[in-house]
GROMACS .gro file of C-alpha atoms in nm:
model
  352
    1UNK     CA    1  -8.412  12.656  18.989
    2UNK     CA    2  -8.599  12.977  18.984
    3UNK     CA    3  -8.660  13.173  18.671
    4UNK     CA    4  -8.484  13.480  18.810
    5UNK     CA    5  -8.137  13.562  18.660
    6UNK     CA    6  -7.861  13.711  18.865
    7UNK     CA    7  -7.688  14.035  18.776
    8UNK     CA    8  -7.401  13.843  18.615
    9UNK     CA    9  -7.629  13.641  18.397
   10UNK     CA   10  -7.791  13.757  18.074
   11UNK     CA   11  -7.995  13.600  17.805
   12UNK     CA   12  -7.807  13.592  17.470
   13UNK     CA   13  -8.001  13.783  17.211
   14UNK     CA   14  -7.945  13.783  16.831
   15UNK     CA   15  -7.855  14.149  16.851
   16UNK     CA   16  -7.577  14.062  17.093
   17UNK     CA   17  -7.427  13.814  16.851
   18UNK     CA   18  -7.438  14.059  16.563
   19UNK     CA   19  -7.276  14.336  16.769
   20UNK     CA   20  -7.015  14.105  16.922
   21UNK     CA   21  -7.153  14.132  17.276
   22UNK     CA   22  -7.087  13.770  17.371
   23UNK     CA   23  -7.057  13.726  17.746
   24UNK     CA   24  -6.906  13.384  17.811
   25UNK     CA   25  -6.897  13.224  18.155
   26UNK     CA   26  -7.017  13.534  18.322
   27UNK     CA   27  -6.746  13.762  18.188
   28UNK     CA   28  -6.774  14.118  18.311
   29UNK     CA   29  -6.929  14.378  18.078
   30UNK     CA   30  -6.600  14.578  18.063
   31UNK     CA   31  -6.419  14.283  17.904
   32UNK     CA   32  -6.706  14.229  17.663
   33UNK     CA   33  -6.695  14.592  17.554
   34UNK     CA   34  -6.318  14.584  17.487
   35UNK     CA   35  -6.357  14.260  17.292
   36UNK     CA   36  -6.634  14.419  17.090
   37UNK     CA   37  -6.413  14.724  17.010
   38UNK     CA   38  -6.125  14.504  16.892
   39UNK     CA   39  -6.347  14.299  16.670
   40UNK     CA   40  -6.493  14.615  16.521
   41UNK     CA   41  -6.147  14.757  16.449
   42UNK     CA   42  -6.036  14.439  16.275
   43UNK     CA   43  -6.343  14.436  16.061
   44UNK     CA   44  -6.303  14.803  15.967
   45UNK     CA   45  -5.934  14.758  15.866
   46UNK     CA   46  -6.011  14.448  15.663
   47UNK     CA   47  -6.304  14.623  15.499
   48UNK     CA   48  -6.078  14.920  15.415
   49UNK     CA   49  -5.812  14.687  15.266
   50UNK     CA   50  -6.072  14.510  15.054
   51UNK     CA   51  -6.196  14.843  14.923
   52UNK     CA   52  -5.854  14.923  14.774
   53UNK     CA   53  -5.787  14.834  14.411
   54UNK     CA   54  -5.545  14.560  14.317
   55UNK     CA   55  -5.289  14.816  14.200
   56UNK     CA   56  -5.308  15.011  14.526
   57UNK     CA   57  -5.262  14.697  14.733
   58UNK     CA   58  -4.964  14.592  14.519
   59UNK     CA   59  -4.798  14.931  14.563
   60UNK     CA   60  -4.846  14.921  14.939
   61UNK     CA   61  -4.694  14.573  14.957
   62UNK     CA   62  -4.394  14.683  14.750
   63UNK     CA   63  -4.338  14.985  14.973
   64UNK     CA   64  -4.363  14.770  15.284
   65UNK     CA   65  -4.109  14.518  15.153
   66UNK     CA   66  -3.872  14.799  15.050
   67UNK     CA   67  -3.898  14.955  15.395
   68UNK     CA   68  -3.822  14.622  15.561
   69UNK     CA   69  -3.519  14.566  15.338
   70UNK     CA   70  -3.391  14.917  15.410
   71UNK     CA   71  -3.424  14.868  15.783
   72UNK     CA   72  -3.252  14.529  15.763
   73UNK     CA   73  -2.961  14.671  15.561
   74UNK     CA   74  -2.917  14.958  15.805
   75UNK     CA   75  -2.913  14.719  16.099
   76UNK     CA   76  -2.661  14.486  15.927
   77UNK     CA   77  -2.398  14.753  15.859
   78UNK     CA   78  -2.080  14.724  16.060
   79UNK     CA   79  -1.953  15.031  16.238
   80UNK     CA   80  -1.678  15.220  16.054
   81UNK     CA   81  -1.345  15.181  16.236
   82UNK     CA   82  -1.147  15.494  16.307
   83UNK     CA   83  -0.876  15.591  16.059
   84UNK     CA   84  -0.534  15.447  16.147
   85UNK     CA   85  -0.270  15.686  16.265
   86UNK     CA   86   0.085  15.656  16.138
   87UNK     CA   87   0.385  15.629  16.364
   88UNK     CA   88   0.440  16.000  16.333
   89UNK     CA   89   0.116  16.060  16.517
   90UNK     CA   90  -0.053  16.217  16.213
   91UNK     CA   91  -0.324  16.074  15.987
   92UNK     CA   92  -0.194  15.898  15.670
   93UNK     CA   93  -0.311  16.173  15.436
   94UNK     CA   94  -0.107  16.425  15.635
   95UNK     CA   95   0.196  16.194  15.655
   96UNK     CA   96   0.213  16.152  15.274
   97UNK     CA   97   0.489  16.368  15.125
   98UNK     CA   98   0.376  16.643  14.885
   99UNK     CA   99   0.360  16.548  14.514
  100UNK     CA  100   0.527  16.740  14.236
  101UNK     CA  101   0.264  16.839  13.978
  102UNK     CA  102   0.359  16.860  13.607
  103UNK     CA  103   0.400  17.204  13.462
  104UNK     CA  104   0.175  17.349  13.192
  105UNK     CA  105   0.281  17.229  12.842
  106UNK     CA  106   0.474  17.489  12.650
  107UNK     CA  107   0.473  17.535  12.271
  108UNK     CA  108   0.753  17.356  12.083
  109UNK     CA  109   1.056  17.567  12.012
  110UNK     CA  110   1.049  17.495  11.639
  111UNK     CA  111   0.693  17.625  11.595
  112UNK     CA  112   0.627  17.995  11.598
  113UNK     CA  113   0.270  18.115  11.612
  114UNK     CA  114   0.193  18.475  11.526
  115UNK     CA  115  -0.140  18.585  11.666
  116UNK     CA  116  -0.317  18.907  11.585
  117UNK     CA  117  -0.624  19.079  11.718
  118UNK     CA  118  -0.954  18.943  11.594
  119UNK     CA  119  -1.247  19.160  11.500
  120UNK     CA  120  -1.453  18.938  11.731
  121UNK     CA  121  -1.259  19.063  12.032
  122UNK     CA  122  -1.018  18.773  12.092
  123UNK     CA  123  -0.673  18.879  12.212
  124UNK     CA  124  -0.342  18.704  12.144
  125UNK     CA  125  -0.314  18.609  12.510
  126UNK     CA  126  -0.647  18.426  12.527
  127UNK     CA  127  -0.593  18.255  12.193
  128UNK     CA  128  -0.245  18.143  12.295
  129UNK     CA  129  -0.366  18.000  12.624
  130UNK     CA  130  -0.639  17.799  12.452
  131UNK     CA  131  -0.395  17.680  12.185
  132UNK     CA  132  -0.126  17.543  12.414
  133UNK     CA  133  -0.323  17.427  12.718
  134UNK     CA  134  -0.336  17.073  12.583
  135UNK     CA  135  -0.203  16.745  12.715
  136UNK     CA  136  -0.016  16.676  12.392
  137UNK     CA  137   0.200  16.932  12.215
  138UNK     CA  138   0.173  17.038  11.854
  139UNK     CA  139   0.487  16.851  11.761
  140UNK     CA  140   0.347  16.518  11.886
  141UNK     CA  141   0.021  16.578  11.703
  142UNK     CA  142   0.201  16.659  11.382
  143UNK     CA  143   0.416  16.347  11.406
  144UNK     CA  144   0.109  16.132  11.474
  145UNK     CA  145  -0.060  16.254  11.156
  146UNK     CA  146   0.254  16.199  10.948
  147UNK     CA  147   0.299  15.848  11.090
  148UNK     CA  148  -0.063  15.765  11.009
  149UNK     CA  149  -0.008  15.876  10.649
  150UNK     CA  150   0.313  15.671  10.627
  151UNK     CA  151   0.129  15.364  10.755
  152UNK     CA  152  -0.150  15.397  10.497
  153UNK     CA  153   0.096  15.473  10.216
  154UNK     CA  154   0.311  15.173  10.304
  155UNK     CA  155   0.011  14.941  10.275
  156UNK     CA  156  -0.095  15.092   9.943
  157UNK     CA  157   0.254  15.067   9.797
  158UNK     CA  158   0.295  14.706   9.908
  159UNK     CA  159  -0.038  14.571   9.784
  160UNK     CA  160  -0.190  14.812   9.527
  161UNK     CA  161   0.089  15.021   9.375
  162UNK     CA  162  -0.025  15.198   9.058
  163UNK     CA  163  -0.392  15.109   9.104
  164UNK     CA  164  -0.663  15.349   9.203
  165UNK     CA  165  -0.744  15.218   9.550
  166UNK     CA  166  -0.638  14.967   9.813
  167UNK     CA  167  -0.880  14.716   9.960
  168UNK     CA  168  -0.735  14.697  10.314
  169UNK     CA  169  -0.915  14.381  10.427
  170UNK     CA  170  -0.826  14.164  10.129
  171UNK     CA  171  -0.495  14.346  10.067
  172UNK     CA  172  -0.566  14.379   9.697
  173UNK     CA  173  -0.584  14.671   9.459
  174UNK     CA  174  -0.888  14.809   9.280
  175UNK     CA  175  -0.884  14.980   8.940
  176UNK     CA  176  -1.163  15.230   8.878
  177UNK     CA  177  -1.029  15.466   8.612
  178UNK     CA  178  -0.677  15.326   8.574
  179UNK     CA  179  -0.520  15.663   8.662
  180UNK     CA  180  -0.349  15.588   8.992
  181UNK     CA  181  -0.593  15.802   9.189
  182UNK     CA  182  -0.432  15.739   9.528
  183UNK     CA  183  -0.087  15.838   9.403
  184UNK     CA  184  -0.184  16.166   9.236
  185UNK     CA  185  -0.439  16.252   9.503
  186UNK     CA  186  -0.178  16.227   9.779
  187UNK     CA  187   0.125  16.395   9.621
  188UNK     CA  188   0.056  16.745   9.752
  189UNK     CA  189   0.006  16.599  10.101
  190UNK     CA  190   0.346  16.428  10.079
  191UNK     CA  191   0.501  16.756   9.969
  192UNK     CA  192   0.354  16.946  10.265
  193UNK     CA  193   0.456  16.671  10.510
  194UNK     CA  194   0.812  16.665  10.381
  195UNK     CA  195   0.798  16.297  10.278
  196UNK     CA  196   1.067  16.329  10.013
  197UNK     CA  197   1.124  15.957   9.955
  198UNK     CA  198   0.755  15.879   9.905
  199UNK     CA  199   0.711  16.186   9.685
  200UNK     CA  200   1.005  16.089   9.463
  201UNK     CA  201   0.852  15.744   9.403
  202UNK     CA  202   0.516  15.902   9.317
  203UNK     CA  203   0.676  16.149   9.076
  204UNK     CA  204   0.861  15.866   8.904
  205UNK     CA  205   0.533  15.682   8.852
  206UNK     CA  206   0.363  15.992   8.707
  207UNK     CA  207   0.651  16.053   8.467
  208UNK     CA  208   0.678  15.698   8.329
  209UNK     CA  209   0.360  15.504   8.411
  210UNK     CA  210   0.066  15.745   8.402
  211UNK     CA  211  -0.128  15.669   8.083
  212UNK     CA  212  -0.413  15.915   8.024
  213UNK     CA  213  -0.542  15.760   7.700
  214UNK     CA  214  -0.756  15.511   7.889
  215UNK     CA  215  -1.016  15.347   7.666
  216UNK     CA  216  -1.280  15.354   7.937
  217UNK     CA  217  -1.540  15.594   8.067
  218UNK     CA  218  -1.432  15.807   8.360
  219UNK     CA  219  -1.639  16.035   8.579
  220UNK     CA  220  -1.580  16.399   8.482
  221UNK     CA  221  -1.616  16.525   8.838
  222UNK     CA  222  -1.394  16.265   9.010
  223UNK     CA  223  -1.123  16.286   8.744
  224UNK     CA  224  -1.122  16.666   8.761
  225UNK     CA  225  -1.097  16.708   9.137
  226UNK     CA  226  -0.858  16.418   9.202
  227UNK     CA  227  -0.630  16.384   8.899
  228UNK     CA  228  -0.644  16.724   8.730
  229UNK     CA  229  -0.653  16.901   9.066
  230UNK     CA  230  -0.366  16.690   9.199
  231UNK     CA  231  -0.146  16.763   8.898
  232UNK     CA  232  -0.220  17.136   8.913
  233UNK     CA  233  -0.149  17.143   9.287
  234UNK     CA  234   0.193  16.988   9.231
  235UNK     CA  235   0.269  17.233   8.951
  236UNK     CA  236   0.173  17.521   9.179
  237UNK     CA  237   0.396  17.391   9.461
  238UNK     CA  238   0.700  17.285   9.255
  239UNK     CA  239   0.659  17.473   8.923
  240UNK     CA  240   0.772  17.156   8.743
  241UNK     CA  241   0.667  17.142   8.379
  242UNK     CA  242   0.600  16.768   8.406
  243UNK     CA  243   0.284  16.823   8.607
  244UNK     CA  244   0.154  17.101   8.382
  245UNK     CA  245   0.210  16.891   8.068
  246UNK     CA  246   0.014  16.601   8.217
  247UNK     CA  247  -0.261  16.840   8.330
  248UNK     CA  248  -0.289  16.989   7.979
  249UNK     CA  249  -0.321  16.647   7.820
  250UNK     CA  250  -0.586  16.542   8.070
  251UNK     CA  251  -0.776  16.871   8.032
  252UNK     CA  252  -0.799  16.827   7.653
  253UNK     CA  253  -0.930  16.474   7.698
  254UNK     CA  254  -1.197  16.598   7.940
  255UNK     CA  255  -1.323  16.887   7.723
  256UNK     CA  256  -1.574  16.674   7.525
  257UNK     CA  257  -1.773  16.648   7.844
  258UNK     CA  258  -1.866  17.017   7.806
  259UNK     CA  259  -2.002  16.980   7.451
  260UNK     CA  260  -2.361  16.904   7.536
  261UNK     CA  261  -2.673  17.041   7.371
  262UNK     CA  262  -2.808  17.174   7.699
  263UNK     CA  263  -2.491  17.345   7.815
  264UNK     CA  264  -2.478  17.120   8.121
  265UNK     CA  265  -2.166  16.898   8.101
  266UNK     CA  266  -2.198  16.525   8.063
  267UNK     CA  267  -2.103  16.315   8.363
  268UNK     CA  268  -1.887  16.053   8.185
  269UNK     CA  269  -1.614  16.087   7.924
  270UNK     CA  270  -1.409  15.825   7.739
  271UNK     CA  271  -1.051  15.952   7.759
  272UNK     CA  272  -0.944  15.766   7.443
  273UNK     CA  273  -1.237  15.819   7.205
  274UNK     CA  274  -1.370  16.148   7.341
  275UNK     CA  275  -1.728  16.018   7.359
  276UNK     CA  276  -1.924  16.175   7.644
  277UNK     CA  277  -2.265  16.077   7.776
  278UNK     CA  278  -2.503  16.107   8.068
  279UNK     CA  279  -2.468  15.869   8.362
  280UNK     CA  280  -2.608  15.519   8.328
  281UNK     CA  281  -2.798  15.551   8.656
  282UNK     CA  282  -2.987  15.873   8.570
  283UNK     CA  283  -3.104  16.061   8.259
  284UNK     CA  284  -2.912  16.379   8.347
  285UNK     CA  285  -2.589  16.487   8.512
  286UNK     CA  286  -2.567  16.578   8.878
  287UNK     CA  287  -2.573  16.955   8.921
  288UNK     CA  288  -2.360  16.930   9.236
  289UNK     CA  289  -2.086  16.762   9.031
  290UNK     CA  290  -2.076  16.965   8.709
  291UNK     CA  291  -2.114  17.300   8.886
  292UNK     CA  292  -1.796  17.258   9.094
  293UNK     CA  293  -1.536  17.220   8.817
  294UNK     CA  294  -1.450  17.586   8.766
  295UNK     CA  295  -1.149  17.600   9.000
  296UNK     CA  296  -0.946  17.335   8.817
  297UNK     CA  297  -1.032  17.443   8.461
  298UNK     CA  298  -0.974  17.811   8.530
  299UNK     CA  299  -0.642  17.731   8.696
  300UNK     CA  300  -0.541  17.519   8.397
  301UNK     CA  301  -0.617  17.804   8.155
  302UNK     CA  302  -0.428  18.061   8.358
  303UNK     CA  303  -0.129  17.835   8.418
  304UNK     CA  304  -0.099  17.733   8.052
  305UNK     CA  305  -0.228  18.045   7.878
  306UNK     CA  306  -0.485  17.834   7.690
  307UNK     CA  307  -0.828  17.992   7.740
  308UNK     CA  308  -1.034  17.704   7.602
  309UNK     CA  309  -1.060  17.532   7.940
  310UNK     CA  310  -1.195  17.838   8.122
  311UNK     CA  311  -1.427  17.919   7.830
  312UNK     CA  312  -1.548  17.560   7.825
  313UNK     CA  313  -1.661  17.578   8.184
  314UNK     CA  314  -1.800  17.928   8.138
  315UNK     CA  315  -2.045  17.784   7.886
  316UNK     CA  316  -2.233  17.654   8.187
  317UNK     CA  317  -2.316  18.017   8.268
  318UNK     CA  318  -2.273  18.192   7.935
  319UNK     CA  319  -2.286  18.539   8.090
  320UNK     CA  320  -2.665  18.533   8.063
  321UNK     CA  321  -2.754  18.499   8.428
  322UNK     CA  322  -3.057  18.681   8.555
  323UNK     CA  323  -3.042  18.885   8.874
  324UNK     CA  324  -3.170  18.587   9.073
  325UNK     CA  325  -2.875  18.373   8.959
  326UNK     CA  326  -3.061  18.134   8.729
  327UNK     CA  327  -3.028  18.079   8.355
  328UNK     CA  328  -3.292  18.239   8.141
  329UNK     CA  329  -3.588  18.024   8.044
  330UNK     CA  330  -3.807  18.071   7.735
  331UNK     CA  331  -4.162  17.950   7.784
  332UNK     CA  332  -4.354  17.810   7.489
  333UNK     CA  333  -4.700  17.665   7.472
  334UNK     CA  334  -4.576  17.312   7.538
  335UNK     CA  335  -4.223  17.333   7.679
  336UNK     CA  336  -3.986  17.537   7.889
  337UNK     CA  337  -3.656  17.573   7.699
  338UNK     CA  338  -3.321  17.652   7.863
  339UNK     CA  339  -3.124  17.931   7.698
  340UNK     CA  340  -2.810  17.782   7.536
  341UNK     CA  341  -2.501  18.002   7.574
  342UNK     CA  342  -2.353  18.079   7.228
  343UNK     CA  343  -1.993  17.996   7.320
  344UNK     CA  344  -1.940  17.635   7.217
  345UNK     CA  345  -1.797  17.729   6.880
  346UNK     CA  346  -1.476  17.850   7.047
  347UNK     CA  347  -1.398  17.506   7.190
  348UNK     CA  348  -1.127  17.327   7.001
  349UNK     CA  349  -1.209  16.991   6.854
  350UNK     CA  350  -1.089  16.698   7.057
  351UNK     CA  351  -0.770  16.541   6.927
  352UNK     CA  352  -0.606  16.221   7.039
   0.00000   0.00000   0.00000
C-alpha cells in the first residue's frame, strides 16, 4: 500500500470530530455537511430548552397539552345533522301554532289608587305603570300578608296565649314582663287587617286578664312602645274608653322612671312598688331608649287631659336647650355638671 490517499479518503482529525465532520465509509462531503447541520440544529434547540427556567418549561408543556386536547376534541365531534322537516314541508319552529301570551295584569277592581303629580316630576301614568306591572296583583299580596299573620297568631294562641312571646321551636311561651306583649302589640294590626274574630279575643283578654300591677322590673322603653303605644293606638282607632283607662293606669306606673336626679329617665321600673333604677348591665340609661318616649307620653296627656305625662317627658329637655341642641353644662374646677330642669315638682307622686 502506498502512503497516498485518494480523493475519497481523508484522515480523521480531532477538529472533525468536534465539528461533526465524520466521513464514514467514504461518504460524500455533501452528506457529511447535511449531517453536521442537523446535529448542530439539535444541539442548539436542546441548549435553548435547557436555558429556559423551570416555570417557562412547565408553561410551554401545559400549552402544548391543551393544544393537543383541543385538536383532539375538534376532530372527535360528529357532524350536526340537518334539522328535520315536518310533513307540511316547513321546519318544526314554523309548523308550531302561535301561542297566546298572557295579558298585562290589571289592578283589582276593589282597590282604587289616586295618584297625583310629584314635585320630582313623576306623572300618574308612569307611577301607575310601575305599580301594576307585576306578576302578582295587589289583592294576592294583601291576602298573603294576612294569611301569614293568621298563621303566626294561630301558633301563639295555641301554645303561648297570654304570655309575652312564643318560642316557635319548642312550642312554649315565654314571660318577660307578664303583660301579654304579643297580644297588645298586634291589636292595631288585627284592626287594620279586618281580623274581627282575633281582635275580639284580644280585647277580651285586655279587659279581664291584663294585670298591670306586676311586681317585677320592666324596661321603660319596651313597655312604653309596645304596651302603652299599643293601647293608645287602639283608643285612637276605636275611641273605646277601655284602652284609654288601661293606658292611664300604665302611664302612672311608669312615671317614677322619670324622677331621676340627672333628668335622664331610669331604664327599669317596678310596676307594683314604683322603684326605678339604672340597668343592671350598665351604670346609666341608654340615650337611644329614653329619648324616644315623647310620642306615647304626649299622646297620653292629650287624650286624657292629664298634663303630667307630657311634662314628665319634657323634663328631659326642660326648655333650656342651647342653640346647638344640647343641655347646658356648668364647668367647675373638678367636674362638669348637667343643668337639671326645675320641673320635677309638678309630677304627681306615684300611687298604687
